[in-house]
Structures are given as structure tokens and as C-alpha cells.
Amino acid sequence: MQHLSTHFYAIGLSYKKADAEIRGHFSLDDSRKEALLSHAKTNGIESLIIISTCNRTELYGFAEHPYQLIHLLCEHTKGTVEEFQEVAYIYKNREAIAHMFKVGSGLDSQILGDFEIISQIKASARRSKSHGLLNSYGERLVNSVIRASKRIKTETELSSGATSVSFASVQYIMNKVENISEKNILLFGTGKIGRNTCENLVKHTKNSHITLINRTKDKALEVAGKFNLIVKDFDELEEEISKTDILIVATGALNPTVHKAILNISRPLLILDLSIPKNVNTNVTDHADVSLVHMDDLAKITDDTLEKRKEFIPAAEQIIAEITDEFVAWLDTLKFVPTIQAIKHKLNDLKNSELNTLRKKNPDFNEDQAELVTSNIIQKITNQFAHHLKEDSNTVDESLELIKKIFQLEESL
């Protein structure tokens, strides 16, 4: 349970106000996430969840002031507090809860209904837990968001049709390039977006000239094996680019790996950069034959699928409202748990004092029997109070005050 002086915050930035370059400044790879969590632990933060994807970087956690979380983020990324303030959002308590539901359910995704974020949230919660940075509030909230996401997937068509950044990129290629099945396609980078793009390319273009390159060749071989594609070594990148018609870059490098100097081309080349931070230097367009498209441009491609998805927003919001209400009801019960425990403690004190008196007065006193009867009565009394507080959520604060006065509990709490 959080301390009284702390609040639950969501702080971060997303594609809505921050362009790819700024998002790149705040991007966190796995080692930076680990460092940030360790730092948070030493700073006494009790629960913290980190989300960092190509479209957003967010921290969800407890703090006395959101600046504690902003400072942690800036300390472990290239981003500055000034940059953050220009494009960021800060949500507190109920608003922060609502934001996590919106993100986890695909309603805040760059492409409406893109559910890839939910696996990130699960992985982030596991990582936080391994650092001892996931309290009961955080864990319960994440599980509630996962439940909402599953229900939205099964009960609505918010994610109908294959639409994601990887699909949008393939759709773009198919719209722009004639005779796509005969073109040479080179995919550089086989992380999650790379793998998804690869799958969509194979499925939709009927192209058998797809080559994969990845810094770690094993990963590329793994992906290629599934789809029967060609794999080349990383040091053959320049040579392979010279033979290709379409280059898709989906690497996780912190600085651009593709730039004008490595382009030795004599025919038109379409480059799609699906990386955050950007991994293609804009100087490639100094070549008259090069067209460069970034994922932010791709995400603007709206089609009938996305229009159709909008119809299901109200149904998704209804599911979120139901599960949010359950979570908030659980939170309200946390409010009165200390009071119920204090009542129990107080009644046990009265019981022990009474039993002591009886023990002294009556040598034949049946202590076990008295203990059993009085403990049962105490349990029933505290259950009555708990039931009343649960049922009467509108006046729970007044009820708590009255109970504390009657039982003189102020010192105990």
C-alpha cells in the first residue's frame, strides 16, 4: 500500500505531441530500464512500471511529486527536463489509472486498436516485480488492464483487420511499387517490428526475393527459417543495398546505421525507416533516386479498416468503465482495511483484559471455550463493519470517522 504522502502518477510522452526525434531522446532499451529501476529502488520509490516503445515512453509509479519520476527518466535517457516539459503529459491518481487503461486497450495507439502494447505492459510489470518495484496497487492495476484488453479483443472488432505499423509499411509499398512480387526487398533488423513486417511482406506481396540482415546473424536465420528467405552477413549490407529496390530498416541502434556514404546505387531505391530513434540519416535523399519514408508518415495512412474500427470505440470504453469501477471499488476497500484491523485489535484488547479478570476470579474458568466464543463474536462484529463500509461507498469517509471516534482509534491508526 502506498504511503499517505505519495500519489500514483503516469508521466510520459507519445507520438501525439513528440516527433520521432524527441521520442528517440527519451527511448529506453533494456539495460537503461534496468538501471532506471535500480536507481528508483535506491531513491525509495516503491512501485514503478516503465513503458518504452517506438511510439511512447512512460513511467507509472508512486511519488510525492511527479518531478521525481521525470528526473529519473531524464537521468537515464538523452532527453532533458526542458524537452520533456514541452511535449509531455502528467496524470495523477484516477487520471493516471484511466490513461493506463486507454494505452493498454489500443485506444491511445498510433494506429487505433493496435494491441502490441499489452505485451510490453506485461513484460514491464514482470521486470518491475523482479526488482521488488510492483506493489499490490500496481499489480492489481496491470492485471485489470490486461483483462480489459482481452475482453475488448474478444467482444469487439476494435482490432479487426491486420493494421499496425508493420502492416501499414507493407500497404504503403504495395500502393507505391508496381510489380512488387518481382522486386528485390532487403529487410535490415529482425526485432519485433522487423519480424512482423517480414511476416506481412511474405503474406501480402507473394515476393520470393526477400533478404534479411541483422547484426546478430542467428536472429535473422531464425526468422528466415520460418519463411524460407535469404540471410546475408552484416558486413554485406552495403553490397546488398546496391542490389535492392526496397530497403526496410527496423533496427534498434541509437544512431543512424544507414547514410549517404554507404549507398552505392544506380537505380531507384525506396527506404522505409521503422526505427526509433531514426536509423536512416536524411542525407540519403541527396541521391536523386532515393525516396525515404518514416514510420510517422506511415501511421497517417488511414484506410477503411481504421474507419470501421472507430465504430467500436464506445463498446471498448464501456468494458474499460466496468473494469475500472471494479478496480476503484477494490481501492476503496484498501481505505478501510487499517480501520477494520484497528477495531479488531481494540476488541481483542478488551477481550484479553476481561478474560484475565475472569481467570483470577474463577479457578474453574474454561479458558479455551471462552477464547473460542469471544474470538467468533469479534470476527462477526468486524465482518459487520466491513460489510457496511463496502456497501455504503458514498459515505465511507464519514463512517470511518465515526468508527474511529466510537472506538477511540486515532492513536492506533
Coordinates of C-alpha atoms in Angstrom, one line a residue:
M1 CA 0.0 0.0 0.0
Q2 CA 1.3 3.5 -0.9
H3 CA 2.3 5.9 1.8
L4 CA -0.2 8.7 2.5
S5 CA 2.2 11.4 1.1
T6 CA 2.6 9.7 -2.3
H7 CA 0.3 9.6 -5.3
F8 CA 0.0 7.4 -8.3
Y9 CA 1.4 9.2 -11.4
A10 CA 1.7 8.5 -15.1
I11 CA 4.3 10.7 -16.8
G12 CA 5.5 10.4 -20.4
L13 CA 5.3 11.5 -24.0
S14 CA 3.9 9.9 -27.1
Y15 CA 3.6 10.3 -30.9
K16 CA 0.7 12.8 -30.3
K17 CA 3.0 15.7 -29.4
A18 CA 6.6 14.4 -29.7
D19 CA 8.1 13.7 -33.1
A20 CA 10.3 10.7 -33.7
E21 CA 13.5 12.6 -32.9
I22 CA 12.3 13.7 -29.5
R23 CA 10.8 10.3 -28.8
G24 CA 14.3 8.9 -29.6
H25 CA 15.8 11.1 -27.0
F26 CA 13.6 9.5 -24.3
S27 CA 13.8 5.9 -25.6
L28 CA 14.9 3.3 -23.1
D29 CA 16.5 0.0 -24.1
D30 CA 16.6 -3.0 -21.7
S31 CA 19.8 -2.1 -20.0
R32 CA 18.6 1.5 -19.4
K33 CA 15.3 0.2 -18.0
E34 CA 17.3 -2.0 -15.5
A35 CA 19.4 1.0 -14.5
L36 CA 16.4 3.2 -14.0
L37 CA 14.6 0.6 -11.9
S38 CA 17.7 0.1 -9.7
H39 CA 18.0 3.9 -9.3
A40 CA 14.3 4.2 -8.4
K41 CA 14.8 1.5 -5.7
T42 CA 17.6 3.3 -4.1
N43 CA 15.6 6.5 -4.2
G44 CA 12.8 4.8 -2.1
I45 CA 10.2 4.6 -4.9
E46 CA 8.0 1.7 -4.0
S47 CA 6.3 0.8 -7.3
L48 CA 7.3 1.7 -10.9
I49 CA 6.4 0.4 -14.3
I50 CA 8.3 1.5 -17.4
I51 CA 6.9 1.5 -21.0
S52 CA 9.2 2.4 -23.9
T53 CA 8.1 1.6 -27.4
C54 CA 8.6 3.4 -30.7
N55 CA 5.5 5.5 -30.1
R56 CA 5.8 6.4 -26.4
T57 CA 7.9 6.4 -23.3
E58 CA 6.0 6.4 -20.0
L59 CA 6.6 5.8 -16.3
Y60 CA 3.7 4.7 -14.0
G61 CA 4.6 4.9 -10.3
F62 CA 4.2 6.3 -6.8
A63 CA 5.9 9.6 -5.8
E64 CA 5.4 12.6 -3.6
H65 CA 5.8 14.8 -6.7
P66 CA 5.9 13.9 -10.4
Y67 CA 9.3 15.6 -10.8
Q68 CA 10.9 12.6 -9.0
L69 CA 9.8 10.4 -11.9
I70 CA 10.6 13.0 -14.6
H71 CA 14.1 13.3 -13.1
L72 CA 14.6 9.5 -13.2
L73 CA 13.6 9.4 -16.8
C74 CA 15.9 12.3 -17.9
E75 CA 18.7 10.8 -15.9
H76 CA 18.6 7.6 -17.8
T77 CA 17.9 8.9 -21.3
K78 CA 19.3 11.6 -23.7
G79 CA 16.2 13.7 -23.0
T80 CA 16.2 16.9 -20.9
V81 CA 13.6 18.2 -18.5
E82 CA 13.0 21.2 -20.8
E83 CA 12.3 19.0 -23.8
F84 CA 10.1 16.8 -21.6
Q85 CA 8.0 19.8 -20.4
E86 CA 7.4 20.9 -24.0
V87 CA 5.8 17.6 -25.2
A88 CA 4.9 15.6 -22.0
Y89 CA 1.8 14.7 -20.1
I90 CA 1.4 14.1 -16.3
Y91 CA -1.6 12.3 -15.0
K92 CA -2.4 11.8 -11.3
N93 CA -4.4 9.1 -9.4
R94 CA -7.7 8.4 -11.3
E95 CA -6.5 10.1 -14.5
A96 CA -3.3 8.0 -14.4
I97 CA -5.4 4.9 -14.0
A98 CA -7.6 5.9 -16.9
H99 CA -4.6 6.6 -19.1
M100 CA -3.1 3.1 -18.5
F101 CA -6.4 1.5 -19.5
K102 CA -6.6 3.6 -22.6
V103 CA -3.0 2.7 -23.6
G104 CA -3.4 -1.0 -22.8
S105 CA -6.6 -1.3 -24.8
G106 CA -5.3 0.2 -28.0
L107 CA -7.4 3.3 -27.8
D108 CA -4.3 5.5 -27.5
S109 CA -2.2 3.7 -30.1
Q110 CA -0.9 5.5 -33.1
I111 CA -3.0 3.1 -35.2
L112 CA -6.3 2.6 -33.4
G113 CA -6.7 -0.9 -32.0
D114 CA -3.0 -1.8 -32.2
F115 CA -2.7 -4.2 -29.2
E116 CA 1.1 -4.8 -29.3
I117 CA 1.5 -2.5 -26.3
I118 CA -0.2 -5.0 -23.9
S119 CA 2.7 -7.5 -24.2
Q120 CA 5.0 -4.6 -23.3
I121 CA 2.9 -3.8 -20.2
K122 CA 3.1 -7.4 -19.1
A123 CA 6.8 -7.6 -19.6
S124 CA 7.3 -4.3 -17.8
A125 CA 5.3 -5.5 -14.8
R126 CA 7.4 -8.7 -14.6
R127 CA 10.6 -6.7 -14.8
S128 CA 9.4 -4.3 -12.0
K129 CA 8.4 -7.2 -9.9
S130 CA 11.8 -8.8 -10.2
H131 CA 13.2 -5.5 -8.7
G132 CA 10.7 -5.5 -5.9
L133 CA 9.1 -2.5 -7.5
L134 CA 5.5 -3.7 -8.0
N135 CA 3.2 -3.1 -5.1
S136 CA -0.3 -4.6 -4.8
Y137 CA -1.8 -1.5 -6.4
G138 CA 0.5 -1.7 -9.4
E139 CA 0.0 -5.4 -9.8
R140 CA -3.8 -5.2 -9.5
L141 CA -4.0 -2.3 -12.0
V142 CA -1.9 -4.1 -14.6
N143 CA -4.0 -7.3 -14.3
S144 CA -7.2 -5.2 -14.7
V145 CA -5.8 -3.5 -17.8
I146 CA -4.8 -7.0 -19.2
R147 CA -8.4 -8.2 -18.5
A148 CA -9.9 -5.1 -20.3
S149 CA -7.6 -5.7 -23.3
K150 CA -8.6 -9.3 -23.6
R151 CA -12.3 -8.5 -23.4
I152 CA -12.0 -5.7 -26.0
K153 CA -10.3 -8.1 -28.3
T154 CA -12.9 -10.9 -28.0
E155 CA -16.1 -8.8 -27.6
T156 CA -15.4 -6.0 -30.1
E157 CA -13.8 -5.6 -33.5
L158 CA -11.6 -2.8 -32.4
S159 CA -8.6 -4.7 -33.8
S160 CA -10.2 -6.2 -36.8
G161 CA -8.1 -6.4 -39.9
A162 CA -4.3 -6.5 -39.8
T163 CA -3.3 -2.9 -39.1
S164 CA -0.1 -2.0 -37.3
V165 CA 3.0 0.0 -38.3
S166 CA 4.4 -3.1 -39.9
F167 CA 1.2 -3.7 -41.9
A168 CA 1.0 0.0 -42.8
S169 CA 4.5 -0.2 -44.2
V170 CA 3.6 -3.2 -46.4
Q171 CA 0.4 -1.5 -47.5
Y172 CA 2.4 1.6 -48.4
I173 CA 4.9 -0.4 -50.5
M174 CA 2.1 -2.2 -52.3
N175 CA 0.4 1.1 -53.2
K176 CA 3.6 2.8 -54.3
V177 CA 5.5 0.0 -56.1
E178 CA 4.4 -1.8 -59.3
N179 CA 5.1 -5.5 -59.8
I180 CA 6.0 -5.8 -56.2
S181 CA 6.4 -9.6 -56.4
E182 CA 9.4 -9.2 -58.8
K183 CA 11.3 -6.5 -56.8
N184 CA 14.3 -7.2 -54.5
I185 CA 13.4 -6.4 -50.9
L186 CA 16.0 -6.1 -48.1
L187 CA 15.0 -6.1 -44.5
F188 CA 17.6 -4.8 -42.1
G189 CA 16.8 -5.6 -38.5
T190 CA 14.8 -8.6 -37.2
G191 CA 13.4 -7.3 -33.9
K192 CA 9.7 -7.3 -33.2
I193 CA 8.7 -4.8 -35.9
G194 CA 11.2 -6.4 -38.4
R195 CA 9.7 -9.8 -37.8
N196 CA 6.1 -8.5 -38.1
T197 CA 7.0 -6.6 -41.3
C198 CA 8.6 -9.7 -42.7
E199 CA 5.5 -11.8 -42.0
N200 CA 3.3 -9.2 -43.6
L201 CA 5.6 -9.0 -46.7
V202 CA 5.6 -12.7 -47.2
K203 CA 1.8 -12.9 -46.7
H204 CA 0.7 -10.0 -48.9
T205 CA 3.4 -9.4 -51.6
K206 CA 3.9 -13.0 -52.8
N207 CA 7.6 -12.0 -53.2
S208 CA 10.3 -14.6 -53.0
H209 CA 13.3 -12.1 -53.3
I210 CA 13.4 -11.0 -49.7
T211 CA 16.8 -10.8 -48.0
L212 CA 17.4 -10.4 -44.2
I213 CA 20.4 -8.8 -42.5
N214 CA 20.7 -8.4 -38.8
R215 CA 23.8 -7.6 -36.6
T216 CA 23.3 -10.9 -34.9
K217 CA 23.0 -13.4 -37.7
D218 CA 21.4 -16.1 -35.6
K219 CA 18.3 -14.0 -35.1
A220 CA 18.0 -13.4 -38.8
L221 CA 18.4 -17.1 -39.5
E222 CA 15.6 -17.9 -37.0
V223 CA 13.2 -15.5 -38.8
A224 CA 14.3 -16.6 -42.3
G225 CA 13.8 -20.2 -41.4
K226 CA 10.1 -19.7 -40.8
F227 CA 9.6 -18.1 -44.2
N228 CA 12.3 -19.7 -46.3
L229 CA 14.2 -16.4 -47.0
I230 CA 17.8 -15.5 -47.7
V231 CA 20.1 -14.3 -45.0
K232 CA 23.3 -12.2 -45.5
D233 CA 26.1 -11.1 -43.1
F234 CA 26.0 -7.7 -41.6
D235 CA 29.3 -6.7 -43.4
E236 CA 27.5 -7.3 -46.7
L237 CA 24.9 -4.6 -46.0
E238 CA 26.4 -2.1 -48.5
E239 CA 26.6 -4.6 -51.3
E240 CA 23.1 -5.9 -50.7
I241 CA 21.7 -2.3 -50.7
S242 CA 23.2 -1.8 -54.1
K243 CA 21.1 -4.7 -55.4
T244 CA 17.8 -3.9 -53.8
D245 CA 14.7 -1.9 -54.8
I246 CA 13.2 -1.6 -51.4
L247 CA 15.1 -1.3 -48.1
I248 CA 13.2 -1.6 -44.8
V249 CA 15.2 -0.6 -41.8
A250 CA 13.9 -1.8 -38.4
T251 CA 17.0 -1.8 -36.1
G252 CA 17.3 -0.7 -32.5
A253 CA 20.6 1.2 -32.9
L254 CA 20.9 4.5 -31.0
N255 CA 22.5 6.3 -34.0
P256 CA 21.7 6.1 -37.8
T257 CA 23.3 3.0 -39.4
V258 CA 22.2 3.8 -43.0
H259 CA 23.5 7.1 -44.5
K260 CA 24.5 8.5 -47.9
A261 CA 28.1 7.2 -47.8
I262 CA 27.0 3.5 -47.9
L263 CA 24.6 4.0 -50.8
N264 CA 26.3 2.8 -54.0
I265 CA 23.2 2.7 -56.2
S266 CA 22.3 3.0 -59.8
R267 CA 18.5 2.6 -59.7
P268 CA 15.6 3.9 -57.7
L269 CA 15.5 2.9 -54.1
L270 CA 12.6 3.2 -51.7
I271 CA 13.7 3.3 -48.0
L272 CA 11.3 2.8 -45.1
D273 CA 12.7 3.6 -41.7
L274 CA 10.6 1.8 -39.0
S275 CA 13.1 2.5 -36.2
I276 CA 13.0 4.7 -33.1
P277 CA 15.4 6.5 -32.8
K278 CA 15.6 7.0 -36.6
N279 CA 18.2 4.8 -38.1
V280 CA 18.4 6.3 -41.6
N281 CA 20.1 9.6 -42.0
T282 CA 18.1 12.1 -44.0
N283 CA 21.2 12.8 -46.2
V284 CA 20.3 9.6 -48.2
T285 CA 17.8 11.8 -50.1
D286 CA 20.8 13.7 -51.6
H287 CA 20.7 10.8 -54.1
A288 CA 18.1 11.8 -56.6
D289 CA 16.9 8.1 -56.9
V290 CA 16.2 7.7 -53.2
S291 CA 12.8 8.1 -51.5
L292 CA 12.7 8.0 -47.7
V293 CA 9.6 7.3 -45.6
H294 CA 9.5 7.2 -41.8
M295 CA 7.0 5.3 -39.7
D296 CA 5.4 8.6 -38.5
D297 CA 4.3 9.2 -42.1
L298 CA 3.1 5.6 -42.5
A299 CA 0.9 5.9 -39.4
K300 CA -1.0 8.7 -41.1
I301 CA -2.3 6.2 -43.7
T302 CA -5.9 5.7 -42.7
D303 CA -8.0 3.3 -44.5
D304 CA -11.4 1.7 -44.4
T305 CA -10.2 -0.7 -41.7
L306 CA -9.4 2.2 -39.3
E307 CA -12.7 4.0 -40.1
K308 CA -14.6 0.8 -39.3
R309 CA -12.7 0.4 -36.1
K310 CA -13.9 3.7 -34.8
E311 CA -17.4 2.3 -34.5
F312 CA -16.2 0.0 -31.7
I313 CA -14.7 2.7 -29.5
P314 CA -17.9 3.1 -27.4
A315 CA -18.1 -0.6 -26.7
A316 CA -14.4 -0.7 -25.8
E317 CA -14.9 2.3 -23.4
Q318 CA -17.9 0.5 -21.8
I319 CA -15.7 -2.5 -21.0
I320 CA -12.9 -0.2 -19.6
A321 CA -15.5 1.6 -17.4
E322 CA -16.7 -1.7 -15.9
I323 CA -13.3 -3.0 -15.1
T324 CA -12.1 0.5 -13.9
D325 CA -15.1 0.5 -11.5
E326 CA -14.1 -2.9 -10.1
F327 CA -10.5 -1.7 -9.6
V328 CA -11.7 1.5 -7.9
A329 CA -14.0 -0.5 -5.6
W330 CA -11.0 -2.6 -4.6
L331 CA -9.0 0.6 -3.9
D332 CA -11.8 1.9 -1.7
T333 CA -11.7 -1.3 0.4
L334 CA -8.0 -0.6 1.0
K335 CA -9.1 2.7 2.6
F336 CA -10.9 0.9 5.4
V337 CA -8.6 -2.2 6.0
P338 CA -6.5 -0.3 8.6
T339 CA -9.6 0.7 10.5
I340 CA -11.1 -2.8 10.5
Q341 CA -7.7 -4.1 11.8
A342 CA -7.7 -1.4 14.4
I343 CA -11.2 -2.3 15.6
K344 CA -10.2 -6.0 15.8
H345 CA -7.1 -5.0 17.8
K346 CA -9.2 -2.9 20.1
L347 CA -11.8 -5.7 20.7
N348 CA -9.0 -8.2 21.3
D349 CA -7.5 -5.9 24.0
L350 CA -11.0 -5.7 25.7
K351 CA -11.4 -9.5 25.4
N352 CA -7.9 -10.2 26.9
S353 CA -8.5 -7.8 29.8
E354 CA -11.9 -9.4 30.5
L355 CA -10.5 -13.0 30.3
N356 CA -7.7 -12.0 32.7
T357 CA -10.3 -10.8 35.2
L358 CA -12.4 -13.9 34.9
R359 CA -9.3 -16.2 35.2
K360 CA -8.4 -14.6 38.5
K361 CA -11.9 -14.7 39.9
N362 CA -12.8 -18.2 38.8
P363 CA -10.4 -21.1 39.3
D364 CA -12.7 -23.5 37.2
F365 CA -12.8 -21.0 34.3
N366 CA -12.9 -22.8 30.9
E367 CA -10.4 -20.6 29.0
D368 CA -10.4 -22.5 25.7
Q369 CA -14.2 -22.3 25.5
A370 CA -14.2 -18.5 26.3
E371 CA -11.4 -17.9 23.8
L372 CA -13.4 -19.6 21.1
V373 CA -16.7 -17.8 21.8
T374 CA -15.2 -14.3 22.1
S375 CA -13.0 -14.7 19.0
N376 CA -16.1 -15.7 17.0
I377 CA -18.0 -12.7 18.3
I378 CA -15.1 -10.4 17.4
Q379 CA -14.9 -11.8 13.9
K380 CA -18.7 -11.3 13.4
I381 CA -18.6 -7.7 14.7
T382 CA -15.7 -6.8 12.4
N383 CA -17.4 -8.5 9.5
Q384 CA -20.5 -6.3 10.1
F385 CA -18.3 -3.2 10.0
A386 CA -16.5 -4.4 6.8
H387 CA -19.8 -5.2 5.1
H388 CA -21.3 -1.8 6.0
L389 CA -18.2 0.0 4.6
K390 CA -18.2 -2.0 1.4
E391 CA -21.9 -1.5 0.8
D392 CA -22.1 2.2 1.7
S393 CA -19.3 3.5 -0.5
N394 CA -20.9 7.0 -0.8
T395 CA -20.4 7.8 2.9
V396 CA -17.4 5.6 3.6
D397 CA -15.3 8.6 4.8
E398 CA -17.9 9.7 7.3
S399 CA -18.4 6.2 8.5
L400 CA -14.7 5.8 9.1
E401 CA -14.6 9.0 11.1
L402 CA -17.5 7.9 13.3
I403 CA -16.0 4.4 13.9
K404 CA -12.6 5.9 14.9
K405 CA -14.4 8.2 17.4
I406 CA -16.5 5.5 18.9
F407 CA -13.6 3.1 19.3
Q408 CA -11.1 5.9 20.0
L409 CA -8.8 4.6 17.3
E410 CA -6.9 7.7 16.3
E411 CA -3.7 6.6 18.1
S412 CA -3.9 3.1 16.7
L413 CA -4.0 4.2 13.1

